[in-house]
Each structure stands twice: as C-alpha cells, then as structure tokens.
PDB file of C-alpha atoms and ligand atoms in Angstrom:
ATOM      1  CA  UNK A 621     -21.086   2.538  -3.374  1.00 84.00           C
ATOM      2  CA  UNK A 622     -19.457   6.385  -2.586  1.00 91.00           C
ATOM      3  CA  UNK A 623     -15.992   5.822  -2.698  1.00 91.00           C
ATOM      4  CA  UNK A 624     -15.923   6.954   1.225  1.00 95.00           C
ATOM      5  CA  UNK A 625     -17.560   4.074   2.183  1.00 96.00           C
ATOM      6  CA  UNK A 626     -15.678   1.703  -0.018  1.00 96.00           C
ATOM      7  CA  UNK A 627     -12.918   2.611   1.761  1.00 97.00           C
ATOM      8  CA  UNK A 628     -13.987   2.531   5.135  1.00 96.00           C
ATOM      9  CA  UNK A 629     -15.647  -0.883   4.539  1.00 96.00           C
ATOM     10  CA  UNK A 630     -11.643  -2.232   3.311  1.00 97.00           C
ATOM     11  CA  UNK A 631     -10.237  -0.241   6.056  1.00 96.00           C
ATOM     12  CA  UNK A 632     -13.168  -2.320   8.618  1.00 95.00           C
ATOM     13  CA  UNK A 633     -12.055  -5.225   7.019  1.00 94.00           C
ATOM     14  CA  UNK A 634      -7.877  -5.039   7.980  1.00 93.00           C
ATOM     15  CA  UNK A 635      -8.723  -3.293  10.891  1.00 89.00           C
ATOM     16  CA  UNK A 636      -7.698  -6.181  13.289  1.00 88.00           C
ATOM     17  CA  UNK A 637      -5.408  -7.725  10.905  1.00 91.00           C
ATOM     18  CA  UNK A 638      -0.800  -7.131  11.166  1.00 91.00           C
ATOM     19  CA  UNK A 639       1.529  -8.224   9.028  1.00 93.00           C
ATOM     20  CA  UNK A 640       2.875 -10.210  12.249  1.00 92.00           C
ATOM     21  CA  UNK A 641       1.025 -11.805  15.623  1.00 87.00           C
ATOM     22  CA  UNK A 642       3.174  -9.752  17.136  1.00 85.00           C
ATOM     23  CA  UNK A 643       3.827  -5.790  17.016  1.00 86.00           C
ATOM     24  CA  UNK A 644       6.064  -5.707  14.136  1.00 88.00           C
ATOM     25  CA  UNK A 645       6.571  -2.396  14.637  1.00 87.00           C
ATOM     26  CA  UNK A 646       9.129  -3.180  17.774  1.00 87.00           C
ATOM     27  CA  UNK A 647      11.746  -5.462  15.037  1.00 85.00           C
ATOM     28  CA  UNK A 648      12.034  -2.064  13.172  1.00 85.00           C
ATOM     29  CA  UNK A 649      11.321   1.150  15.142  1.00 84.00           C
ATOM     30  CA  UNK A 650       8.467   1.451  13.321  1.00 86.00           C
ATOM     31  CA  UNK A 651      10.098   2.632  10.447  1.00 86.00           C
ATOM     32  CA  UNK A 652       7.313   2.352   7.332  1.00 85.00           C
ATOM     33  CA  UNK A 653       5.892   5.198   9.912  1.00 83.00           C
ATOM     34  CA  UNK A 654       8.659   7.689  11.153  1.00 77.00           C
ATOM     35  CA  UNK A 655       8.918  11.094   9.999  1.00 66.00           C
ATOM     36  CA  UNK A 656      12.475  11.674  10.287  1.00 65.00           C
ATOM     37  CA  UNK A 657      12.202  15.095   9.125  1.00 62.00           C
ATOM     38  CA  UNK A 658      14.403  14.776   6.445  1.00 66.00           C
ATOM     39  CA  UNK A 659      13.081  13.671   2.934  1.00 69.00           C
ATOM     40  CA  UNK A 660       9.191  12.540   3.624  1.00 68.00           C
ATOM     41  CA  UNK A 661       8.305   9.563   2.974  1.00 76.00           C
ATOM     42  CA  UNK A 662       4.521   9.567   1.428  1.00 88.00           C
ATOM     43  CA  UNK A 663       1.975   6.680   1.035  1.00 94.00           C
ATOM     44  CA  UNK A 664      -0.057   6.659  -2.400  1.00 97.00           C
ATOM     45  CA  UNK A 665      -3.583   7.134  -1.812  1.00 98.00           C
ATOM     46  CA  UNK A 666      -5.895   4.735  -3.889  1.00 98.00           C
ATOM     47  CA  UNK A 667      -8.322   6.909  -6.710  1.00 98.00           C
ATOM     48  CA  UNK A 668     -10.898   8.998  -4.653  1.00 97.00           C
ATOM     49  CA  UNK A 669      -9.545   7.364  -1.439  1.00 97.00           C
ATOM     50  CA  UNK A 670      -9.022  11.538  -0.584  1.00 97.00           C
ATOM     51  CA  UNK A 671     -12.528  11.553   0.253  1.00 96.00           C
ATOM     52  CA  UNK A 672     -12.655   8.880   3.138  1.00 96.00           C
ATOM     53  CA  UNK A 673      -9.527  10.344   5.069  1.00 95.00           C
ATOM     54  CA  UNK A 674     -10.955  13.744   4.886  1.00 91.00           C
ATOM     55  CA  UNK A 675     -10.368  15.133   8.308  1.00 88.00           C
ATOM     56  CA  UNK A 676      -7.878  13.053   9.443  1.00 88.00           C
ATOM     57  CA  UNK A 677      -5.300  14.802  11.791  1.00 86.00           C
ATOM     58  CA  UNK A 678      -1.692  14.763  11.064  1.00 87.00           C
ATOM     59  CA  UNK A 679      -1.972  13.917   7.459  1.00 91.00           C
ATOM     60  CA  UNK A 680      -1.592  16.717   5.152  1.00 93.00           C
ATOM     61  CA  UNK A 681      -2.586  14.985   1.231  1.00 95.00           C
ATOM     62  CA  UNK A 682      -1.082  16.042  -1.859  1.00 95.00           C
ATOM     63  CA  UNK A 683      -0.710  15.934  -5.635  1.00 97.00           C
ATOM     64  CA  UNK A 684       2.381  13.507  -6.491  1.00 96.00           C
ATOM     65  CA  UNK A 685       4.720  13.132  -9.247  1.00 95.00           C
ATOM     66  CA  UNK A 686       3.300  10.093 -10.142  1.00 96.00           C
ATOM     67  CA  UNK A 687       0.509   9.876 -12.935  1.00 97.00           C
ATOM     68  CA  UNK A 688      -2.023   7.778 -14.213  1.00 97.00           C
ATOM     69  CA  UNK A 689      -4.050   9.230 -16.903  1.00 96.00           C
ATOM     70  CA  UNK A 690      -2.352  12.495 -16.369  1.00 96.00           C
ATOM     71  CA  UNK A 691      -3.785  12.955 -13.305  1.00 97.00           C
ATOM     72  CA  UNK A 692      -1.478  13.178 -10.051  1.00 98.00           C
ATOM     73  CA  UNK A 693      -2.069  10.179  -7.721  1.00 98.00           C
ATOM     74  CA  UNK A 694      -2.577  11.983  -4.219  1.00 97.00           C
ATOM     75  CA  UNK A 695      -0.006  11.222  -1.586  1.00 96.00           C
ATOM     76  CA  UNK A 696      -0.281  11.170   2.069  1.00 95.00           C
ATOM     77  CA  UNK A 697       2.244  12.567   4.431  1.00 91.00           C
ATOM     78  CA  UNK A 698       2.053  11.731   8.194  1.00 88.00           C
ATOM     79  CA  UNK A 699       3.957  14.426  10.854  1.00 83.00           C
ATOM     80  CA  UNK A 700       4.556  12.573  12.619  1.00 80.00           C
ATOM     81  CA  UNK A 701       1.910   9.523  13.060  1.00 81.00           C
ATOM     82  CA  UNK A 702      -1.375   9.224  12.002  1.00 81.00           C
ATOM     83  CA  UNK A 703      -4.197   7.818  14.234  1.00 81.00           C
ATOM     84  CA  UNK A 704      -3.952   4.291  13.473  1.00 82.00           C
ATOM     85  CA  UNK A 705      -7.550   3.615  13.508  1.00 84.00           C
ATOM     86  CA  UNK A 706      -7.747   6.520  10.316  1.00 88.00           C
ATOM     87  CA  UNK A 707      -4.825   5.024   8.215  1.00 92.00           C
ATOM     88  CA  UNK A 708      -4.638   4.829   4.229  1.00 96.00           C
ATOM     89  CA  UNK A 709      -5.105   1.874   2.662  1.00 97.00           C
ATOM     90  CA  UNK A 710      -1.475   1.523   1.393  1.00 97.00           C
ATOM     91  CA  UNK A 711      -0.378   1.552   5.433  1.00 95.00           C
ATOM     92  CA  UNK A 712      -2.819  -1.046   6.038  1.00 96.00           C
ATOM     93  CA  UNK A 713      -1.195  -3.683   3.087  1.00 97.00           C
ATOM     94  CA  UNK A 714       2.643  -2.748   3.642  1.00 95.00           C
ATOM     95  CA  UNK A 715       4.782  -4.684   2.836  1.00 95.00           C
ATOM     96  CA  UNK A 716       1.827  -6.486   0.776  1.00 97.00           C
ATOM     97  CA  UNK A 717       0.561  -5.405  -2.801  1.00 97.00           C
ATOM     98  CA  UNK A 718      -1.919  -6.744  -5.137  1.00 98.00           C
ATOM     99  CA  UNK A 719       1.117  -6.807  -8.438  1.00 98.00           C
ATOM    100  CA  UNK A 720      -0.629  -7.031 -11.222  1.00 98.00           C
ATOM    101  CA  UNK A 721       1.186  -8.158 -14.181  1.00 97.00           C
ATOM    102  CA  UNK A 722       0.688  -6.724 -17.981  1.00 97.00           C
ATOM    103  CA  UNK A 723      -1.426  -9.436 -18.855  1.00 97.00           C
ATOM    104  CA  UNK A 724      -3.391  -8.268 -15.822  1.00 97.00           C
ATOM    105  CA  UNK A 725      -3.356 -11.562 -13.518  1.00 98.00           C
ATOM    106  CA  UNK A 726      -2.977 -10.179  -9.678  1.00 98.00           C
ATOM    107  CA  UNK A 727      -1.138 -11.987  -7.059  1.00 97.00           C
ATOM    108  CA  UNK A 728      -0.626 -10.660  -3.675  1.00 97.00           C
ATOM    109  CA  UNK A 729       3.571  -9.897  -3.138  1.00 96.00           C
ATOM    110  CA  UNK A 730       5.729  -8.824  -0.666  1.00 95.00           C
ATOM    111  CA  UNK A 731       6.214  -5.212  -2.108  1.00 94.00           C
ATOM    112  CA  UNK A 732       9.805  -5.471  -3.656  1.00 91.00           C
ATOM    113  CA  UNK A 733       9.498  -1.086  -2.577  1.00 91.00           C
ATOM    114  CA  UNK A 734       9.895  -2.004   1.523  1.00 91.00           C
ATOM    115  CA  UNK A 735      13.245  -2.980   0.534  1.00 87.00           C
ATOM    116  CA  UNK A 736      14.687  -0.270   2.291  1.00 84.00           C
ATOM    117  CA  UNK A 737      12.594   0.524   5.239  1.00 87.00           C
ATOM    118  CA  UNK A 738      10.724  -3.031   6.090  1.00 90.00           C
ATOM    119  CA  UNK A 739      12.558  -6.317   7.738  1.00 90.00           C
ATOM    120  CA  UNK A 740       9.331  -8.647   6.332  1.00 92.00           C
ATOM    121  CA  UNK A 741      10.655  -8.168   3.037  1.00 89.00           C
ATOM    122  CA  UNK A 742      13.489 -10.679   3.807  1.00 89.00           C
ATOM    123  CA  UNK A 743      10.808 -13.119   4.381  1.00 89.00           C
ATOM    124  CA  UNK A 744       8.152 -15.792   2.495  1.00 89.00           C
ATOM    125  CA  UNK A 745       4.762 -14.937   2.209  1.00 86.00           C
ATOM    126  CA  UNK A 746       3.419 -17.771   3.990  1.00 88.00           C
ATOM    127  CA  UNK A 747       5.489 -16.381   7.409  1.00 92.00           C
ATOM    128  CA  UNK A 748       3.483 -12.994   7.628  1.00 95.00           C
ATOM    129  CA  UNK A 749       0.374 -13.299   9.720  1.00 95.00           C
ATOM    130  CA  UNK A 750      -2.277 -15.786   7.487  1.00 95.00           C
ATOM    131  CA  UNK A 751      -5.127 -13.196   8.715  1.00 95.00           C
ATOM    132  CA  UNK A 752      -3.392 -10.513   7.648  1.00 96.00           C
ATOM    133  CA  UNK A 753      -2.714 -12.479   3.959  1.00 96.00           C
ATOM    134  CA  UNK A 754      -6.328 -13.531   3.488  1.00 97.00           C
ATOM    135  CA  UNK A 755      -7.651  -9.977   4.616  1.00 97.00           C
ATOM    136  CA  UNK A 756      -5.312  -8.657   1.964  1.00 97.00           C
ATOM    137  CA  UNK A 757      -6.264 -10.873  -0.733  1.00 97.00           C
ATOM    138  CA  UNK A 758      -9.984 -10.682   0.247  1.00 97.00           C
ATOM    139  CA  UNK A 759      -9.669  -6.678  -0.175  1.00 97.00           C
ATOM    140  CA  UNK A 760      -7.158  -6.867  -3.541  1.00 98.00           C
ATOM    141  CA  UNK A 761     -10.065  -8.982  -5.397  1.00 98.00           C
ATOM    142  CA  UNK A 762     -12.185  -6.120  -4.320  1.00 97.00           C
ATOM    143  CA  UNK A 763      -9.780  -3.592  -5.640  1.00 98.00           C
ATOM    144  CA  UNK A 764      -9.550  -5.490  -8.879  1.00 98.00           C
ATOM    145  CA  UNK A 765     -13.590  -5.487  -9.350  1.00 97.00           C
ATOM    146  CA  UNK A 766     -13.432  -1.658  -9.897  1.00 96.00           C
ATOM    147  CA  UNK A 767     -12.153  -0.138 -13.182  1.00 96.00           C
ATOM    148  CA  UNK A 768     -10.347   2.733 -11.111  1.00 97.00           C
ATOM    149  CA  UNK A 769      -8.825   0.739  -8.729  1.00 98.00           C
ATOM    150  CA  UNK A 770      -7.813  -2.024 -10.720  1.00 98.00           C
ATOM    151  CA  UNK A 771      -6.231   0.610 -12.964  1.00 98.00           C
ATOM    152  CA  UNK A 772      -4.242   2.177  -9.963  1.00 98.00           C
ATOM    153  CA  UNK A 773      -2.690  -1.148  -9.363  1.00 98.00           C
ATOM    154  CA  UNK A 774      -2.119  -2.427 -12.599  1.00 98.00           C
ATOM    155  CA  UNK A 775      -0.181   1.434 -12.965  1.00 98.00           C
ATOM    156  CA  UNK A 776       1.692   0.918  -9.639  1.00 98.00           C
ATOM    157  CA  UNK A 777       2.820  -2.597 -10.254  1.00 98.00           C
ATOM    158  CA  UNK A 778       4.666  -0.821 -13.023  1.00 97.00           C
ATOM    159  CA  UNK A 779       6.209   1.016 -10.185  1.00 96.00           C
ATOM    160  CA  UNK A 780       6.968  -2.052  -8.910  1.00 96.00           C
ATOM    161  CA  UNK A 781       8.954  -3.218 -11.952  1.00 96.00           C
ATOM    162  CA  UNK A 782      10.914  -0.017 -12.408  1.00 94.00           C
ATOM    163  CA  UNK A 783      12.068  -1.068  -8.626  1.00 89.00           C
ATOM    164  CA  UNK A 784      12.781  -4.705  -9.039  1.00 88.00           C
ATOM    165  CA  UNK A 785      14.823  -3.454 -12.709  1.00 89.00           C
ATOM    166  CA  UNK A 786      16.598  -1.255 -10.832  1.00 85.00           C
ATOM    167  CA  UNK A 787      17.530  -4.193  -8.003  1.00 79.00           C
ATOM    168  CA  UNK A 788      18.765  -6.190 -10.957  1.00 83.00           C
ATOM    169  CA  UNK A 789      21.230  -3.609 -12.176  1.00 84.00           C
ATOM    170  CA  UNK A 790      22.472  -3.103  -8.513  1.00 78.00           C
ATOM    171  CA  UNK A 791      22.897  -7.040  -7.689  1.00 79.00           C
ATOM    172  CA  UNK A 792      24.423  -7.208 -11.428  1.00 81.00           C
ATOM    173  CA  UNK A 793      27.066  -3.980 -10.560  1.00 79.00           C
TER     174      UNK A 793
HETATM  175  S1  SF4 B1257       8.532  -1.322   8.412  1.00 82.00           S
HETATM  176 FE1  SF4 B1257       7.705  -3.402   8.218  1.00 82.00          FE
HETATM  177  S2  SF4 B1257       8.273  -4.389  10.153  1.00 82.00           S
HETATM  178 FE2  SF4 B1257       8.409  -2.178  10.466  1.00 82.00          FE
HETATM  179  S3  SF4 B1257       6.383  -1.534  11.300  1.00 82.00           S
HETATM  180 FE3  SF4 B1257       6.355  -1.269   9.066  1.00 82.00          FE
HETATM  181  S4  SF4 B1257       5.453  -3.210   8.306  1.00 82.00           S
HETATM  182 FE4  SF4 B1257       6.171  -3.596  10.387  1.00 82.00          FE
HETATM  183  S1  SF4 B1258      -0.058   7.302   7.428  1.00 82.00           S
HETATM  184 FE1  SF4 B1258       0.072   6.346   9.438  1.00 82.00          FE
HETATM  185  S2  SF4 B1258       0.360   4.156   9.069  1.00 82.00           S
HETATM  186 FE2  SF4 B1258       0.828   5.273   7.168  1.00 82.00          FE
HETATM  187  S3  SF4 B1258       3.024   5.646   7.177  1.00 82.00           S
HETATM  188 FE3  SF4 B1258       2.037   7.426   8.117  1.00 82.00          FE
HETATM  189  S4  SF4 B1258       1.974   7.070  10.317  1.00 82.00           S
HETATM  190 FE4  SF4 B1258       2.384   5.118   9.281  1.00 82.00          FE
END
C-alpha cells in the first residue's frame, strides 16, 4: 500500500474517535492546538506521512532536529489550526503513544510529553474514551507491522525516556 493511503486509511479509522465523550478541547483551551506565536509547537510526522497531508492548508512541514537514521523526521506546524478532518497522525493519538520499549514490546501510554500542555495526562488510561483506546491500539499494531513505522516509534519512545529521565531528576531536585 502507497504510504498516502496508509495514512488516510489510519486517519479513516480515528476519524470519529476523542480522547474524551466530550470536547476535551473546552477543559484546556485547546491547548495541544494553539499557536501562541511564540516558540511553535510542531507535531512529528510518521516516515512518508509528508505525502498524505500534501496540500493541506495551514500546515507548513519541515525538516526537524530530530533523527532517525540520519534523516530529519519532518515536523508539522499549524498557524493557527489545521482543518481537523486533514490532521497528522500524531494529533489524532495525543496524549496516546504506541511506547515501545528496547526489547521492542509496544503498549499504548499516556504520552509522559503532554505533561505540559494536556490535562488527560493526570489521568488512567482506562478514563479516556474506550473508542478512542481501541482505535489507537487497533492503528499502533498497524504501525508496528511496518519496518518504517515500527522504527519511528521504537526511536520516539526513546524520546519518551529522555522525558520521563528528565521528570525524575526534577521530582528528585
Ligand atoms: S491538550 Fe489534551 S485536553 Fe486539551 S484538546 Fe489537546 S488532547 Fe484535549
Ligand atoms: S496540526 Fe491540527 S490537530 Fe495538530 S496540533 Fe496543529 S491544529 Fe492541532
């Protein structure tokens, strides 16, 4: 399958599925979203994921400082929303992630990274939306099926550590 139509057919598949029943947007502002015009806050794009958003208004993609292989993982900016129905993957998980750990078993987390931005990080798993936790899981075996993606989330969870390492040292200081 092209890579654009993986991606739309994951997109398809969270496209009626929130974190909450509810908007959670209105506990928060929408804050995962806002541009506040002061340091922008990108979304990773998944490998090749580029190529399904192509054309998408008010999202301007770039090369990041984060690599895998290298290569620059492409990052999304939004100024100031996207059209909701055309979001990146990434927007359509937070706050979940498929962690992968460095034995490479995957379980589906509350992304230790909406710390700062997200008010579902306080909570358990099982109180998010149970559509929106299959659909996740559903698309993050998926994701794990495909050497590139798999890859990109096995390399992010290590983003994920850095984060929670960092946490430690703060609750520790
Ligand atoms: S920051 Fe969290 S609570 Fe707020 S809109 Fe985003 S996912 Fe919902
Ligand atoms: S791309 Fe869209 S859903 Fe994602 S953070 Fe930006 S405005 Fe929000």
């Amino acid at each position: 399958m092209e890579p654009k139509d993986f991606y739309h057919y994951l997109y398809r598949k969270l496209n009626k599925r929130t974190p909450l029943k509810n908007d959670c947007g209105t506990l928060c502002g929408n804050a995962c979203c806002v541009d506040s015009g002061e340091e922008p806050l990108g979304m990773y794009l998944f490998p090749f994921e580029e190529e399904a958003l192509q054309g998408t208004k008010n999202l301007t993609i770039e090369d990041s400082d984060f690599l895998i292989n290298e290569k620059p993982v492409k990052i999304a900016f939004c100024h100031p929303y996207c059209n909701r129905r055309e979001r990146p993957l990434s927007c359509r998980i937070f706050p979940l992630f498929p962690y992968v750990d460095r034995l490479g078993k995957m379980q589906v987390i509350i992304d230790p990274r909406s710390r700062d931005c997200c008010p579902l990080h306080r909570l358990e798993r099982n109180e998010l939306s149970s559509q929106f936790v299959r659909g996740v899981r559903h698309i993050a075996k998926l994701l794990m099926m495909n050497e590139s993606t798999r890859e990109f989330l096995y390399e992010t969870s290590r983003l994920i550590d850095e984060e929670l390492e960092l946490y430690c040292q703060f609750l520790k200081s």
